[in-house]
Amino acid sequence: MWGAIEHLGRDGRTGGYLRDAWSPADRELREWFRQEAERRGLDLREDRNGNLWAWWGDPSGRPGVVTGSHLDSVRQGGAFDGPLGVVSAFAALDALRARGAEPARPLGVACFTDEEGARFGVPCVGSRLLTGVLDPDRARGLTDDEGDSLAEVLSRAGRDPGALGRDDETLRHIGVFLELHVEQGRGLVDADAPVGVASAIWPHGRWRFDFRGQANHAGTTRLDDRDDPMLPFARTVLRAREAAERAGVLATFGKVRVSPNNANAVPGLVSAWLDARGGREDAVRALVAELADSSGAEVSAESWTPVVDFDADLRDRLAAVLGGAPALPTGAGHDAGILAAAGVPSAMVFVRNPTGISHSPDEHAETSDCHAGVAALADALEDLCRS
């Protein structure tokens, strides 16, 4: 399965992946998911928001146990973030069947759409729409770098953008959600463990800073006559780092758009996106407020996810099933966090990442650890499907 998808959307120059939601690569990955479900005789369903569900058993009579992740990527991201959880879900189902397991509850494999938010700027679009966290009118109006709205993109893909929104029927089918994911850090390296379980997801959000100035000629405009928005932007980047160090949180300006973006012109507009997250919500929000006050920019919030504490009983049950696997928090957002915040009992299994690097072509997991992850996921699913 891994070999069948590792080339899809891969940039031959960098080794990174370009798997924007509803792009040709994403559509190929969705077709791969359909074929894998069909090969196993699973009942494939697509909900009103484009999320895919492959069921072993009928969840309409009794809510099932669901596992899975996403197949889209950040731009120039790694191979494991998302796809490892989907491939491992199918592999764990295969392992259960090989054991002769007969789950007492329906078992589902999920593929959430647009988890990364690389194309339209808002993460976890599929799960946010499913749970009603994201307003469907706002979602339809989101635009990509080409100016195409999500509504237009969905229409071209043969989907009905008018159907977007909270999907109570699908939610009723999910009794428990368990997401396997490559760890995006070095916690399991430090713990010397191939797998672990998530204890919590830090609060995190994205804000857009628009620095406005006056576009002008780079060769004829005196320094004293310039209104260059690149200067307050640069100062804000440095302030963000200093403020983050003081507050013990993380702050990153990772996306910048400059207009008119000419090498021989003073910019007229610099738009930059701040990603801020940390262990305490008040500290994250204080940092953003400080930067908004000092930057002189127009600041708008694009997304916010409060702290998510995963169900302690479910977490402890998983850790016990997995032989005392360590529990650790994460600063990365996931669909499991969106579902947990909406009241769906949810948990996560992490697979060791020897470098700790993620959202980069250097993201990695050893094959032996991936196999350990599949075995752990199969054990956890078997336990959860007993009752």
PDB file of N, CA, C and O in Angstrom, residues 5-20 25 28-29 73-79 360-362:
ATOM      1  N   ILE A   5       1.299   4.661  -3.138  1.00  0.00           N
ATOM      2  CA  ILE A   5       0.952   6.080  -3.035  1.00  0.00           C
ATOM      3  C   ILE A   5       2.152   7.004  -2.822  1.00  0.00           C
ATOM      4  O   ILE A   5       2.005   8.225  -2.940  1.00  0.00           O
ATOM      5  N   GLU A   6       3.332   6.464  -2.531  1.00  0.00           N
ATOM      6  CA  GLU A   6       4.417   7.359  -2.139  1.00  0.00           C
ATOM      7  C   GLU A   6       4.889   8.273  -3.272  1.00  0.00           C
ATOM      8  O   GLU A   6       5.518   9.305  -3.005  1.00  0.00           O
ATOM      9  N   HIS A   7       4.542   7.951  -4.517  1.00  0.00           N
ATOM     10  CA  HIS A   7       4.946   8.824  -5.616  1.00  0.00           C
ATOM     11  C   HIS A   7       3.902   9.901  -5.915  1.00  0.00           C
ATOM     12  O   HIS A   7       4.198  10.872  -6.621  1.00  0.00           O
ATOM     13  N   LEU A   8       2.698   9.760  -5.396  1.00  0.00           N
ATOM     14  CA  LEU A   8       1.616  10.671  -5.771  1.00  0.00           C
ATOM     15  C   LEU A   8       1.827  12.049  -5.148  1.00  0.00           C
ATOM     16  O   LEU A   8       1.957  12.197  -3.936  1.00  0.00           O
ATOM     17  N   GLY A   9       1.887  13.052  -6.007  1.00  0.00           N
ATOM     18  CA  GLY A   9       2.058  14.422  -5.543  1.00  0.00           C
ATOM     19  C   GLY A   9       3.459  14.764  -5.092  1.00  0.00           C
ATOM     20  O   GLY A   9       3.673  15.826  -4.493  1.00  0.00           O
ATOM     21  N   ARG A  10       4.430  13.900  -5.379  1.00  0.00           N
ATOM     22  CA  ARG A  10       5.793  14.151  -4.908  1.00  0.00           C
ATOM     23  C   ARG A  10       6.539  15.058  -5.871  1.00  0.00           C
ATOM     24  O   ARG A  10       6.493  14.875  -7.088  1.00  0.00           O
ATOM     25  N   ASP A  11       7.237  16.040  -5.324  1.00  0.00           N
ATOM     26  CA  ASP A  11       8.052  16.966  -6.103  1.00  0.00           C
ATOM     27  C   ASP A  11       9.407  16.304  -6.349  1.00  0.00           C
ATOM     28  O   ASP A  11      10.164  16.051  -5.404  1.00  0.00           O
ATOM     29  N   GLY A  12       9.714  16.029  -7.615  1.00  0.00           N
ATOM     30  CA  GLY A  12      10.958  15.346  -7.944  1.00  0.00           C
ATOM     31  C   GLY A  12      12.196  16.157  -7.622  1.00  0.00           C
ATOM     32  O   GLY A  12      13.285  15.596  -7.466  1.00  0.00           O
ATOM     33  N   ARG A  13      12.054  17.467  -7.496  1.00  0.00           N
ATOM     34  CA  ARG A  13      13.215  18.314  -7.201  1.00  0.00           C
ATOM     35  C   ARG A  13      13.570  18.288  -5.719  1.00  0.00           C
ATOM     36  O   ARG A  13      14.741  18.313  -5.344  1.00  0.00           O
ATOM     37  N   THR A  14      12.562  18.260  -4.865  1.00  0.00           N
ATOM     38  CA  THR A  14      12.799  18.405  -3.426  1.00  0.00           C
ATOM     39  C   THR A  14      12.541  17.131  -2.630  1.00  0.00           C
ATOM     40  O   THR A  14      13.043  16.999  -1.510  1.00  0.00           O
ATOM     41  N   GLY A  15      11.740  16.229  -3.181  1.00  0.00           N
ATOM     42  CA  GLY A  15      11.311  15.062  -2.422  1.00  0.00           C
ATOM     43  C   GLY A  15      10.118  15.343  -1.531  1.00  0.00           C
ATOM     44  O   GLY A  15       9.594  14.436  -0.876  1.00  0.00           O
ATOM     45  N   GLY A  16       9.677  16.602  -1.473  1.00  0.00           N
ATOM     46  CA  GLY A  16       8.511  16.961  -0.691  1.00  0.00           C
ATOM     47  C   GLY A  16       7.221  16.679  -1.439  1.00  0.00           C
ATOM     48  O   GLY A  16       7.227  16.348  -2.633  1.00  0.00           O
ATOM     49  N   TYR A  17       6.110  16.832  -0.750  1.00  0.00           N
ATOM     50  CA  TYR A  17       4.810  16.491  -1.326  1.00  0.00           C
ATOM     51  C   TYR A  17       3.938  17.726  -1.520  1.00  0.00           C
ATOM     52  O   TYR A  17       3.965  18.655  -0.707  1.00  0.00           O
ATOM     53  N   LEU A  18       3.186  17.712  -2.614  1.00  0.00           N
ATOM     54  CA  LEU A  18       2.212  18.754  -2.944  1.00  0.00           C
ATOM     55  C   LEU A  18       0.872  18.061  -3.137  1.00  0.00           C
ATOM     56  O   LEU A  18       0.548  17.601  -4.223  1.00  0.00           O
ATOM     57  N   ARG A  19       0.127  17.969  -2.059  1.00  0.00           N
ATOM     58  CA  ARG A  19      -1.142  17.241  -2.069  1.00  0.00           C
ATOM     59  C   ARG A  19      -2.252  18.133  -1.523  1.00  0.00           C
ATOM     60  O   ARG A  19      -2.870  17.849  -0.505  1.00  0.00           O
ATOM     61  N   ASP A  20      -2.458  19.271  -2.177  1.00  0.00           N
ATOM     62  CA  ASP A  20      -3.540  20.163  -1.771  1.00  0.00           C
ATOM     63  C   ASP A  20      -4.885  19.458  -1.875  1.00  0.00           C
ATOM     64  O   ASP A  20      -5.086  18.589  -2.741  1.00  0.00           O
ATOM     65  N   ALA A  25      -3.534  15.310  -7.404  1.00  0.00           N
ATOM     66  CA  ALA A  25      -2.901  14.304  -6.536  1.00  0.00           C
ATOM     67  C   ALA A  25      -3.871  13.843  -5.463  1.00  0.00           C
ATOM     68  O   ALA A  25      -3.951  12.640  -5.151  1.00  0.00           O
ATOM     69  N   GLU A  28      -6.358  11.442  -6.907  1.00  0.00           N
ATOM     70  CA  GLU A  28      -5.772  10.106  -7.088  1.00  0.00           C
ATOM     71  C   GLU A  28      -5.704   9.352  -5.765  1.00  0.00           C
ATOM     72  O   GLU A  28      -5.948   8.137  -5.715  1.00  0.00           O
ATOM     73  N   LEU A  29      -5.371  10.055  -4.698  1.00  0.00           N
ATOM     74  CA  LEU A  29      -5.307   9.417  -3.385  1.00  0.00           C
ATOM     75  C   LEU A  29      -6.693   8.972  -2.919  1.00  0.00           C
ATOM     76  O   LEU A  29      -6.841   7.899  -2.331  1.00  0.00           O
ATOM     77  N   SER A  73      -1.505  17.024   2.221  1.00  0.00           N
ATOM     78  CA  SER A  73      -0.244  17.381   2.867  1.00  0.00           C
ATOM     79  C   SER A  73      -0.084  18.891   2.919  1.00  0.00           C
ATOM     80  O   SER A  73      -0.744  19.637   2.184  1.00  0.00           O
ATOM     81  N   VAL A  74       0.802  19.344   3.800  1.00  0.00           N
ATOM     82  CA  VAL A  74       1.289  20.712   3.681  1.00  0.00           C
ATOM     83  C   VAL A  74       2.161  20.770   2.439  1.00  0.00           C
ATOM     84  O   VAL A  74       2.647  19.740   1.962  1.00  0.00           O
ATOM     85  N   ARG A  75       2.364  21.939   1.914  1.00  0.00           N
ATOM     86  CA  ARG A  75       3.191  22.050   0.711  1.00  0.00           C
ATOM     87  C   ARG A  75       4.651  21.776   1.056  1.00  0.00           C
ATOM     88  O   ARG A  75       5.190  22.331   2.010  1.00  0.00           O
ATOM     89  N   GLN A  76       5.243  20.889   0.274  1.00  0.00           N
ATOM     90  CA  GLN A  76       6.614  20.417   0.486  1.00  0.00           C
ATOM     91  C   GLN A  76       6.734  19.672   1.821  1.00  0.00           C
ATOM     92  O   GLN A  76       7.785  19.685   2.458  1.00  0.00           O
ATOM     93  N   GLY A  77       5.664  19.000   2.223  1.00  0.00           N
ATOM     94  CA  GLY A  77       5.671  18.221   3.449  1.00  0.00           C
ATOM     95  C   GLY A  77       6.277  16.847   3.252  1.00  0.00           C
ATOM     96  O   GLY A  77       6.772  16.494   2.176  1.00  0.00           O
ATOM     97  N   GLY A  78       6.217  16.052   4.313  1.00  0.00           N
ATOM     98  CA  GLY A  78       6.785  14.712   4.284  1.00  0.00           C
ATOM     99  C   GLY A  78       5.773  13.655   3.917  1.00  0.00           C
ATOM    100  O   GLY A  78       4.577  13.929   3.754  1.00  0.00           O
ATOM    101  N   ALA A  79       6.253  12.423   3.825  1.00  0.00           N
ATOM    102  CA  ALA A  79       5.417  11.322   3.344  1.00  0.00           C
ATOM    103  C   ALA A  79       4.502  10.752   4.422  1.00  0.00           C
ATOM    104  O   ALA A  79       3.496  10.121   4.105  1.00  0.00           O
ATOM    105  N   SER A 360       8.133  18.555   6.475  1.00  0.00           N
ATOM    106  CA  SER A 360       9.385  18.680   5.723  1.00  0.00           C
ATOM    107  C   SER A 360       9.658  17.351   5.039  1.00  0.00           C
ATOM    108  O   SER A 360       9.258  16.291   5.540  1.00  0.00           O
ATOM    109  N   PRO A 361      10.361  17.374   3.879  1.00  0.00           N
ATOM    110  CA  PRO A 361      10.731  16.102   3.242  1.00  0.00           C
ATOM    111  C   PRO A 361      11.573  15.201   4.129  1.00  0.00           C
ATOM    112  O   PRO A 361      11.651  13.996   3.887  1.00  0.00           O
ATOM    113  N   ASP A 362      12.203  15.762   5.177  1.00  0.00           N
ATOM    114  CA  ASP A 362      13.044  14.970   6.072  1.00  0.00           C
ATOM    115  C   ASP A 362      12.252  14.213   7.129  1.00  0.00           C
ATOM    116  O   ASP A 362      12.851  13.479   7.937  1.00  0.00           O
TER     117      ASP A 362
END
